[in-house]
Short mmCIF file of C-alpha atoms in Angstrom, two decimals:
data_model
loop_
_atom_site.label_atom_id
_atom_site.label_comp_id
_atom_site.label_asym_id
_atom_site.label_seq_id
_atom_site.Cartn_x
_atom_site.Cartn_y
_atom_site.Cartn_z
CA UNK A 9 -1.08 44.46 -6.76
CA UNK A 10 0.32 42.51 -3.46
CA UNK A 11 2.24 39.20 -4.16
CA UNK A 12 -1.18 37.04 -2.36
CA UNK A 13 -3.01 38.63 -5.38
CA UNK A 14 -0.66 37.48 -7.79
CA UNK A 15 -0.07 33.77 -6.63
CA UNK A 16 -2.15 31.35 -8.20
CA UNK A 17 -5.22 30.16 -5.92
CA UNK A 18 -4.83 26.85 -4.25
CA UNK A 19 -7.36 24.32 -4.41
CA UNK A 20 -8.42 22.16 -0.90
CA UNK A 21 -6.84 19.35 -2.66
CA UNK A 22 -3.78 20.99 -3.35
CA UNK A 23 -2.92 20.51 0.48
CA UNK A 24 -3.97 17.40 0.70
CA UNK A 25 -2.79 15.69 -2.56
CA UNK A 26 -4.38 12.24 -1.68
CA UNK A 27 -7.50 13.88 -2.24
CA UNK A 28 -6.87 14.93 -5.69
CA UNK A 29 -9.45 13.00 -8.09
CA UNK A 30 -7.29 10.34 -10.55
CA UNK A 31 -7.15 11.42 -13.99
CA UNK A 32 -8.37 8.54 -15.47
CA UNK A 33 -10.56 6.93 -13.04
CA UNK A 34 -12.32 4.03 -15.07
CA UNK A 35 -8.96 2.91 -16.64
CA UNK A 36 -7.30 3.24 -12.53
CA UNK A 37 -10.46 0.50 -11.65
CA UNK A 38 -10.24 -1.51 -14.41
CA UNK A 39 -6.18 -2.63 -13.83
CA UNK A 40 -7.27 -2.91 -10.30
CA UNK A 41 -9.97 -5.75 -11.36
CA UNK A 42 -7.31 -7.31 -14.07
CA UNK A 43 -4.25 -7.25 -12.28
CA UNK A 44 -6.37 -9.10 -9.00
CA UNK A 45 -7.23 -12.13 -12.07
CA UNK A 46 -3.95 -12.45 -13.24
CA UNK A 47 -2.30 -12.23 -10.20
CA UNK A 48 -4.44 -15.15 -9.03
CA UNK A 49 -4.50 -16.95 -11.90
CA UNK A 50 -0.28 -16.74 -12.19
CA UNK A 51 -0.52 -18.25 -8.47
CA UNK A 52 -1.70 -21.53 -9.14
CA UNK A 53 0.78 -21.66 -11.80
CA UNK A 54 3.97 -21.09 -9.75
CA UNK A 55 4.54 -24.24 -7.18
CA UNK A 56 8.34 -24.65 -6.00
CA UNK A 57 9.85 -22.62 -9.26
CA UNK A 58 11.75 -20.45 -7.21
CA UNK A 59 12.65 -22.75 -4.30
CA UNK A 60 16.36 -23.14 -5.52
CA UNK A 61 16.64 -19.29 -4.76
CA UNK A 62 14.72 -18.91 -1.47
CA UNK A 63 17.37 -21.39 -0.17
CA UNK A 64 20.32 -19.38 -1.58
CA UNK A 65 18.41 -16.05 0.07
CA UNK A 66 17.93 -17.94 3.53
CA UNK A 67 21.58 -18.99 3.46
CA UNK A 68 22.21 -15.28 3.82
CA UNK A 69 19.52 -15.73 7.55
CA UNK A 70 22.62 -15.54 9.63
CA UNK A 71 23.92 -13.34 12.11
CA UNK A 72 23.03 -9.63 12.31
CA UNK A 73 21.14 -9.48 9.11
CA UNK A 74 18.93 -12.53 9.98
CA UNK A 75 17.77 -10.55 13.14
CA UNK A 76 17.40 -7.87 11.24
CA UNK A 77 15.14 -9.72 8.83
CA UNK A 78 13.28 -11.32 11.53
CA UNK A 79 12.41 -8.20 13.24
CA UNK A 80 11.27 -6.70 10.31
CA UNK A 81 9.23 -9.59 9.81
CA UNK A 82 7.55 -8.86 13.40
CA UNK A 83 7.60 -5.15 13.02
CA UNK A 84 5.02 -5.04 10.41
CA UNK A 85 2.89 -8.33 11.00
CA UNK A 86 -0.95 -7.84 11.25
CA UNK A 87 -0.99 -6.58 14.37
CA UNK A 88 1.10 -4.55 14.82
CA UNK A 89 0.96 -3.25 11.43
CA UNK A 90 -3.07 -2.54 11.90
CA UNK A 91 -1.50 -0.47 15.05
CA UNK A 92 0.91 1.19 13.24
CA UNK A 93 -1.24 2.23 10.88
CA UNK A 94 -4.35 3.62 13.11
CA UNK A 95 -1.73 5.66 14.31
CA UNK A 96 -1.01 7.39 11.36
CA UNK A 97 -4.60 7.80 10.76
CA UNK A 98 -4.96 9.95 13.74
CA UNK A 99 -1.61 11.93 13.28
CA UNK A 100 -3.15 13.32 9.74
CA UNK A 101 -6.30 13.92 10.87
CA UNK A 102 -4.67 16.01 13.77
CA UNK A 103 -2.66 17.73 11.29
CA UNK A 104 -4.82 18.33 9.08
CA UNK A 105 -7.60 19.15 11.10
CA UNK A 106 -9.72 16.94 8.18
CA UNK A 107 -10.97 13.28 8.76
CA UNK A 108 -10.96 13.03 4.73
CA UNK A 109 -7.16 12.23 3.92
CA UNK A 110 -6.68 10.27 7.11
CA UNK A 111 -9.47 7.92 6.14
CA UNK A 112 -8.59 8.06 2.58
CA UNK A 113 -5.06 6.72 3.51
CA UNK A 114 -6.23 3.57 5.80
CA UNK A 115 -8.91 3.14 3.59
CA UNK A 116 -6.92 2.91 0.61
CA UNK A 117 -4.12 0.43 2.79
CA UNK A 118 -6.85 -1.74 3.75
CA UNK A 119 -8.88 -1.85 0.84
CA UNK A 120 -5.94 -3.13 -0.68
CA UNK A 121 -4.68 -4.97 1.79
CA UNK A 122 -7.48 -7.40 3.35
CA UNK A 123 -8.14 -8.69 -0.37
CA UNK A 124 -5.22 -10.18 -0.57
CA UNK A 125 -5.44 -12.24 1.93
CA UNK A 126 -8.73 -13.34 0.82
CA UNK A 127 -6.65 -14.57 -2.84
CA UNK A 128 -4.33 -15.88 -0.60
CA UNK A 129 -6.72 -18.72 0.70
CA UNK A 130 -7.82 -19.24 -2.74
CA UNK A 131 -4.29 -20.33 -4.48
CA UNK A 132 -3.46 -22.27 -1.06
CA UNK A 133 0.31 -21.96 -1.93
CA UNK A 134 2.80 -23.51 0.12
CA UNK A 135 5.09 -21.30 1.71
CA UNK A 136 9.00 -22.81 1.42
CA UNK A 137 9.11 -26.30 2.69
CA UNK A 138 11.64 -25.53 5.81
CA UNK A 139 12.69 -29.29 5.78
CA UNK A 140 15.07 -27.87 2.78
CA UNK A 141 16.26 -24.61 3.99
CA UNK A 142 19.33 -23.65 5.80
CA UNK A 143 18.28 -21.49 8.31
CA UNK A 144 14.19 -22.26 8.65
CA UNK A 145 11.52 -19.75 10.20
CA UNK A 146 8.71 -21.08 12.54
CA UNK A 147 6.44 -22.64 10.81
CA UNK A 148 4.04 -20.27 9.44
CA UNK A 149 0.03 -21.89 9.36
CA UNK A 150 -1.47 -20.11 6.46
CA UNK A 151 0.03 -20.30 2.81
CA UNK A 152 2.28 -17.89 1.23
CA UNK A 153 0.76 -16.13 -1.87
CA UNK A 154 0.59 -13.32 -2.02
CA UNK A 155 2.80 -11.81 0.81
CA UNK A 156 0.62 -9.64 3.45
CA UNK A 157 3.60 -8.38 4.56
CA UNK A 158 4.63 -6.75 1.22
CA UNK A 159 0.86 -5.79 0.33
CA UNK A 160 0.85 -3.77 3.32
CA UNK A 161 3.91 -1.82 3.36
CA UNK A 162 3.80 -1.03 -0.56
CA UNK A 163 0.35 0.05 -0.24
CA UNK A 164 1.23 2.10 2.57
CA UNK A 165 3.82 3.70 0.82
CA UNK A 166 2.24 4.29 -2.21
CA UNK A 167 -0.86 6.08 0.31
CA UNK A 168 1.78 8.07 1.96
CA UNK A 169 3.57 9.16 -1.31
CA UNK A 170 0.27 10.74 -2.46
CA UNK A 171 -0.67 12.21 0.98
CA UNK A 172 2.74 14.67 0.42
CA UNK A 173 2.65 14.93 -3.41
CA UNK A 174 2.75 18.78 -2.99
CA UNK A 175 4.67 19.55 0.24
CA UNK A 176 8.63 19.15 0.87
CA UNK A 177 8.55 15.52 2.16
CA UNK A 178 7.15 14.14 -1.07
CA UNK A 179 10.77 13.65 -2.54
CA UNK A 180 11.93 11.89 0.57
CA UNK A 181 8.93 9.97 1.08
CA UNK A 182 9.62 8.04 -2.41
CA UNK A 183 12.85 7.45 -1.56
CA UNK A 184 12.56 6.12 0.90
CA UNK A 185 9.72 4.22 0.55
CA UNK A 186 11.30 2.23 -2.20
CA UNK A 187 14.14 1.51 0.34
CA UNK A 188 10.96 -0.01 2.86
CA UNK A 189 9.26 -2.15 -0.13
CA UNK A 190 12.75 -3.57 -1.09
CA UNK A 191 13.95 -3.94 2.21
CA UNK A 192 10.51 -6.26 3.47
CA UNK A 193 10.99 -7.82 0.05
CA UNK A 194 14.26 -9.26 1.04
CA UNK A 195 12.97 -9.60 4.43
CA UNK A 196 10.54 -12.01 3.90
CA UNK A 197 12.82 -13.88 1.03
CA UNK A 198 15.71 -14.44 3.43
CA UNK A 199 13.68 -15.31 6.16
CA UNK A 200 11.88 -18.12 3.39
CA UNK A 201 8.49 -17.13 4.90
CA UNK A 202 7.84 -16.63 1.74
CA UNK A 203 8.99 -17.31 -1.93
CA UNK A 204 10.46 -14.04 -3.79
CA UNK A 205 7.59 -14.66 -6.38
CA UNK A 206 5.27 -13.92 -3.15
CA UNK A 207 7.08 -10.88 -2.69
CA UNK A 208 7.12 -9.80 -6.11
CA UNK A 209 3.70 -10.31 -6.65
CA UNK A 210 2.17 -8.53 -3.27
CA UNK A 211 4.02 -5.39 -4.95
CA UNK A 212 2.54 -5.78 -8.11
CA UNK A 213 -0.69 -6.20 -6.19
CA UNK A 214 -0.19 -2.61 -4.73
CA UNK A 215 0.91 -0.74 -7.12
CA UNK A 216 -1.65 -1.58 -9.79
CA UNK A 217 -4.32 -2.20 -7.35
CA UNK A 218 -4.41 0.53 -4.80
CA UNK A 219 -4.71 3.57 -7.51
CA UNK A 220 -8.44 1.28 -7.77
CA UNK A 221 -9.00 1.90 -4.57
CA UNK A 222 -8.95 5.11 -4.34
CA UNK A 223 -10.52 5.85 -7.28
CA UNK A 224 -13.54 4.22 -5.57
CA UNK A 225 -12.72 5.90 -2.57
CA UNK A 226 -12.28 9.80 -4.14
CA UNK A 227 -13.89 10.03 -6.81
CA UNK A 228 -17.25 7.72 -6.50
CA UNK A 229 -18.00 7.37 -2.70
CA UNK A 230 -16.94 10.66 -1.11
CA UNK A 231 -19.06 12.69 -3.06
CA UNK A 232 -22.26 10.72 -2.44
CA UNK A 233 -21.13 11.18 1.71
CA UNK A 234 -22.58 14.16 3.44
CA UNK A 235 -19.94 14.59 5.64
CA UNK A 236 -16.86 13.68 2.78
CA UNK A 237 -17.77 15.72 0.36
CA UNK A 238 -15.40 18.37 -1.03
CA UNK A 239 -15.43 21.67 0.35
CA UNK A 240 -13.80 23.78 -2.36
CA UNK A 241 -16.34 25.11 -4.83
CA UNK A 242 -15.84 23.33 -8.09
CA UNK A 243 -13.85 20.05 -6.94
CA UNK A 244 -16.97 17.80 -6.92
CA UNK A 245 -17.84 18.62 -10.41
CA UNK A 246 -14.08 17.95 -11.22
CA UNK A 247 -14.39 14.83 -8.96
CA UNK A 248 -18.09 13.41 -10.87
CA UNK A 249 -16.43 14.05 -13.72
#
Protein backbone atom coordinates (compact mmCIF):
# COMPACT_ATOMS: atom_id res chain seq x y z
CA UNK A 1 0.00 0.00 0.00
CA UNK A 2 1.90 3.46 -1.05
CA UNK A 3 2.44 6.01 1.84
CA UNK A 4 -0.56 8.61 -0.14
CA UNK A 5 -2.84 5.59 0.66
CA UNK A 6 -1.94 5.43 4.10
CA UNK A 7 -2.02 9.22 5.12
CA UNK A 8 -5.10 10.36 6.47
CA UNK A 9 -7.35 12.40 3.85
CA UNK A 10 -7.31 16.11 4.22
CA UNK A 11 -10.33 18.04 4.31
CA UNK A 12 -10.60 21.66 2.09
CA UNK A 13 -10.61 23.21 5.41
CA UNK A 14 -7.68 21.62 6.60
CA UNK A 15 -5.67 24.07 4.25
CA UNK A 16 -7.38 26.78 4.99
CA UNK A 17 -7.98 26.60 8.80
CA UNK A 18 -10.03 29.91 8.94
CA UNK A 19 -12.55 28.06 7.23
CA UNK A 20 -12.95 25.40 9.72
CA UNK A 21 -16.65 25.65 11.27
CA UNK A 22 -16.36 26.74 15.32
CA UNK A 23 -17.17 24.04 17.56
CA UNK A 24 -19.60 25.65 19.44
CA UNK A 25 -21.11 28.17 17.29
CA UNK A 26 -24.22 29.49 19.35
CA UNK A 27 -22.10 29.80 22.58
CA UNK A 28 -19.05 31.75 20.01
CA UNK A 29 -22.30 34.38 19.12
CA UNK A 30 -23.66 34.66 22.26
CA UNK A 31 -20.15 36.13 24.14
CA UNK A 32 -19.92 38.15 21.05
CA UNK A 33 -23.50 39.87 21.91
CA UNK A 34 -22.53 39.93 25.90
CA UNK A 35 -19.15 40.97 25.87
CA UNK A 36 -20.36 44.15 23.20
CA UNK A 37 -23.07 45.08 26.54
CA UNK A 38 -20.67 44.91 29.07
CA UNK A 39 -18.04 46.40 27.37
CA UNK A 40 -20.33 49.38 26.80
CA UNK A 41 -21.92 49.41 29.79
CA UNK A 42 -18.21 49.30 31.83
CA UNK A 43 -17.50 52.52 29.53
CA UNK A 44 -19.70 54.90 30.96
CA UNK A 45 -18.49 53.75 34.20
CA UNK A 46 -14.76 54.50 33.80
CA UNK A 47 -14.19 58.56 33.48
CA UNK A 48 -10.49 59.73 34.47
CA UNK A 49 -9.76 56.38 36.77
CA UNK A 50 -6.73 55.70 35.08
CA UNK A 51 -5.51 59.23 34.26
CA UNK A 52 -2.76 59.12 37.06
CA UNK A 53 -1.17 56.25 34.88
CA UNK A 54 -1.58 57.55 31.30
CA UNK A 55 0.56 60.48 32.61
CA UNK A 56 3.24 58.19 34.13
CA UNK A 57 3.05 56.11 30.51
CA UNK A 58 3.35 59.50 28.46
CA UNK A 59 6.28 60.56 30.63
CA UNK A 60 8.00 57.61 28.98
CA UNK A 61 6.83 59.81 25.08
CA UNK A 62 10.39 60.89 24.80
CA UNK A 63 13.05 60.39 22.49
CA UNK A 64 13.37 57.29 20.28
CA UNK A 65 10.57 55.39 21.83
CA UNK A 66 8.07 58.32 21.52
CA UNK A 67 8.73 58.22 17.66
CA UNK A 68 8.45 54.92 17.77
CA UNK A 69 5.05 55.12 19.44
CA UNK A 70 3.93 57.80 17.23
CA UNK A 71 4.65 55.99 14.12
CA UNK A 72 2.98 53.13 15.19
CA UNK A 73 0.19 55.21 15.94
CA UNK A 74 0.19 56.38 12.09
CA UNK A 75 1.13 53.02 10.76
CA UNK A 76 -2.09 51.43 11.55
CA UNK A 77 -4.68 54.42 11.61
CA UNK A 78 -7.87 53.94 9.45
CA UNK A 79 -6.43 54.49 6.47
CA UNK A 80 -3.85 53.11 6.16
CA UNK A 81 -4.83 50.23 8.13
CA UNK A 82 -8.05 49.65 5.63
CA UNK A 83 -4.94 49.62 2.98
CA UNK A 84 -3.00 47.39 4.73
CA UNK A 85 -5.47 45.15 5.12
CA UNK A 86 -7.05 44.98 1.37
CA UNK A 87 -3.72 44.00 0.72
CA UNK A 88 -3.66 41.03 2.56
CA UNK A 89 -6.97 40.17 1.21
CA UNK A 90 -5.61 39.89 -2.21
CA UNK A 91 -2.24 38.13 -1.23
CA UNK A 92 -4.51 35.01 0.19
CA UNK A 93 -6.74 34.93 -2.37
CA UNK A 94 -3.66 34.76 -4.81
CA UNK A 95 -2.29 32.10 -2.75
CA UNK A 96 -4.85 30.32 -2.29
CA UNK A 97 -6.36 30.53 -5.47
CA UNK A 98 -9.92 30.77 -3.18
CA UNK A 99 -11.84 34.12 -2.57
CA UNK A 100 -13.36 32.23 0.66
CA UNK A 101 -10.49 32.69 3.36
CA UNK A 102 -9.45 36.05 1.99
CA UNK A 103 -12.94 37.40 2.52
CA UNK A 104 -13.40 35.47 5.60
CA UNK A 105 -10.30 37.28 7.08
CA UNK A 106 -11.38 41.10 6.19
CA UNK A 107 -14.69 40.17 6.87
CA UNK A 108 -14.06 38.91 10.18
CA UNK A 109 -11.46 42.31 10.87
CA UNK A 110 -14.14 44.51 9.86
CA UNK A 111 -17.04 42.98 11.23
CA UNK A 112 -15.32 43.43 14.31
CA UNK A 113 -13.81 46.36 13.79
CA UNK A 114 -16.42 49.09 12.41
CA UNK A 115 -18.71 48.21 15.56
CA UNK A 116 -16.60 49.53 17.70
CA UNK A 117 -16.46 52.58 16.58
CA UNK A 118 -20.09 52.76 16.44
CA UNK A 119 -19.90 52.01 20.76
CA UNK A 120 -17.39 54.42 20.66
CA UNK A 121 -19.84 57.39 19.84
CA UNK A 122 -22.20 55.97 22.23
CA UNK A 123 -19.99 56.17 25.65
CA UNK A 124 -18.56 59.66 24.26
CA UNK A 125 -15.43 59.14 26.49
CA UNK A 126 -12.90 61.66 26.74
CA UNK A 127 -9.67 60.73 25.55
CA UNK A 128 -6.71 62.07 28.22
CA UNK A 129 -7.12 65.71 28.85
CA UNK A 130 -3.53 66.82 27.24
CA UNK A 131 -3.65 70.06 29.40
CA UNK A 132 -2.22 67.42 32.17
CA UNK A 133 0.18 65.33 30.31
CA UNK A 134 3.83 65.62 29.88
CA UNK A 135 4.41 65.03 26.51
CA UNK A 136 0.67 65.66 24.73
CA UNK A 137 -0.45 64.19 21.22
CA UNK A 138 -2.47 66.40 18.72
CA UNK A 139 -5.55 66.69 19.73
CA UNK A 140 -7.53 63.84 18.65
CA UNK A 141 -11.58 64.96 17.62
CA UNK A 142 -13.47 61.85 18.39
CA UNK A 143 -13.50 60.18 21.97
CA UNK A 144 -11.40 57.43 23.13
CA UNK A 145 -13.39 54.23 24.06
CA UNK A 146 -12.81 51.76 22.85
CA UNK A 147 -9.41 52.06 20.98
CA UNK A 148 -9.79 51.48 16.99
CA UNK A 149 -6.39 51.14 16.92
CA UNK A 150 -6.23 48.07 19.24
CA UNK A 151 -9.64 46.59 17.79
CA UNK A 152 -8.00 46.42 14.58
CA UNK A 153 -4.73 44.95 15.06
CA UNK A 154 -6.03 42.22 17.69
CA UNK A 155 -8.68 41.28 15.40
CA UNK A 156 -6.31 41.06 12.71
CA UNK A 157 -4.20 38.92 14.52
CA UNK A 158 -6.53 36.76 15.89
CA UNK A 159 -7.89 36.38 11.74
CA UNK A 160 -4.39 35.68 10.77
CA UNK A 161 -3.67 33.15 13.62
CA UNK A 162 -6.59 31.03 12.32
CA UNK A 163 -5.77 31.52 8.57
CA UNK A 164 -2.26 29.32 9.46
CA UNK A 165 -3.65 27.09 12.26
CA UNK A 166 -2.35 24.03 10.26
CA UNK A 167 0.74 25.17 8.29
CA UNK A 168 4.39 26.05 9.77
CA UNK A 169 3.78 29.81 10.36
CA UNK A 170 0.98 29.22 12.84
CA UNK A 171 3.53 29.06 15.83
CA UNK A 172 5.20 32.25 14.73
CA UNK A 173 2.19 33.99 13.84
CA UNK A 174 1.00 33.85 17.71
CA UNK A 175 4.02 34.97 18.77
CA UNK A 176 4.29 37.37 17.34
CA UNK A 177 1.11 38.65 17.17
CA UNK A 178 0.96 39.00 20.89
CA UNK A 179 4.21 41.08 20.54
CA UNK A 180 1.87 43.52 17.83
CA UNK A 181 -1.31 43.69 20.33
CA UNK A 182 1.05 44.58 23.28
CA UNK A 183 3.21 46.69 21.44
CA UNK A 184 -0.04 49.14 19.94
CA UNK A 185 -1.28 48.70 23.50
CA UNK A 186 1.59 50.62 24.85
CA UNK A 187 1.57 52.61 21.80
CA UNK A 188 -1.45 54.26 22.19
CA UNK A 189 -0.98 54.47 26.27
CA UNK A 190 2.30 56.35 25.97
CA UNK A 191 1.24 58.41 23.33
CA UNK A 192 -2.14 59.26 25.91
CA UNK A 193 -4.34 59.03 22.77
CA UNK A 194 -5.92 56.92 24.69
CA UNK A 195 -6.41 55.64 28.36
CA UNK A 196 -4.87 51.97 28.99
CA UNK A 197 -8.53 50.99 29.97
CA UNK A 198 -9.22 51.92 26.10
CA UNK A 199 -6.60 49.67 25.20
CA UNK A 200 -7.51 46.97 27.38
CA UNK A 201 -10.88 46.93 26.49
CA UNK A 202 -10.53 47.11 22.39
CA UNK A 203 -8.62 43.65 23.13
CA UNK A 204 -11.19 42.25 25.07
CA UNK A 205 -13.49 43.44 22.31
CA UNK A 206 -11.52 41.18 19.81
CA UNK A 207 -10.89 38.39 21.32
CA UNK A 208 -14.37 37.58 22.60
CA UNK A 209 -16.03 39.25 19.78
CA UNK A 210 -14.43 38.25 16.56
CA UNK A 211 -14.84 34.23 17.16
CA UNK A 212 -18.88 35.84 16.69
CA UNK A 213 -18.06 36.95 13.69
CA UNK A 214 -17.04 34.35 12.11
CA UNK A 215 -19.30 32.10 13.33
CA UNK A 216 -21.81 34.22 11.37
CA UNK A 217 -19.53 34.41 8.68
CA UNK A 218 -18.63 30.28 8.35
CA UNK A 219 -20.96 28.61 9.59
CA UNK A 220 -24.49 30.56 8.85
CA UNK A 221 -23.88 32.80 5.74
CA UNK A 222 -21.45 30.88 3.52
CA UNK A 223 -23.47 28.03 3.17
CA UNK A 224 -26.65 29.86 2.11
CA UNK A 225 -24.02 31.69 -0.78
CA UNK A 226 -23.85 29.98 -4.11
CA UNK A 227 -20.59 30.90 -4.80
CA UNK A 228 -19.13 30.35 -0.79
CA UNK A 229 -20.25 27.31 -0.24
CA UNK A 230 -17.91 24.45 0.72
CA UNK A 231 -16.52 22.36 -1.82
CA UNK A 232 -15.47 19.23 0.06
CA UNK A 233 -18.25 16.67 0.23
CA UNK A 234 -19.48 16.52 3.77
CA UNK A 235 -18.20 20.02 5.24
CA UNK A 236 -21.59 21.78 4.82
CA UNK A 237 -23.40 19.21 6.76
CA UNK A 238 -20.53 19.55 9.38
CA UNK A 239 -20.86 23.37 8.88
CA UNK A 240 -25.24 23.39 9.31
CA UNK A 241 -24.61 21.44 11.99
Amino acid sequence: MSDAALRPHRRESDVNGILDPSRYPLASVTLAVAAVIVITVVGFMLGTVDLGLSKALNGLHTGALGALTTAVYHVISPGPAIGITVVVVGVIWWRARDLRPALVFGGTIAITWVPSAVVKEIVHRARPDVGVLPHPFAVQPDPGYPSGHTVYITAFVIALVWLLRDSRWHHLAVTLGVVAIVGVFFAVSIDAVHYPTDAAASILWSVAVAPGVRVVWVDWLMPRIPFLRPRVPGEAARVSR
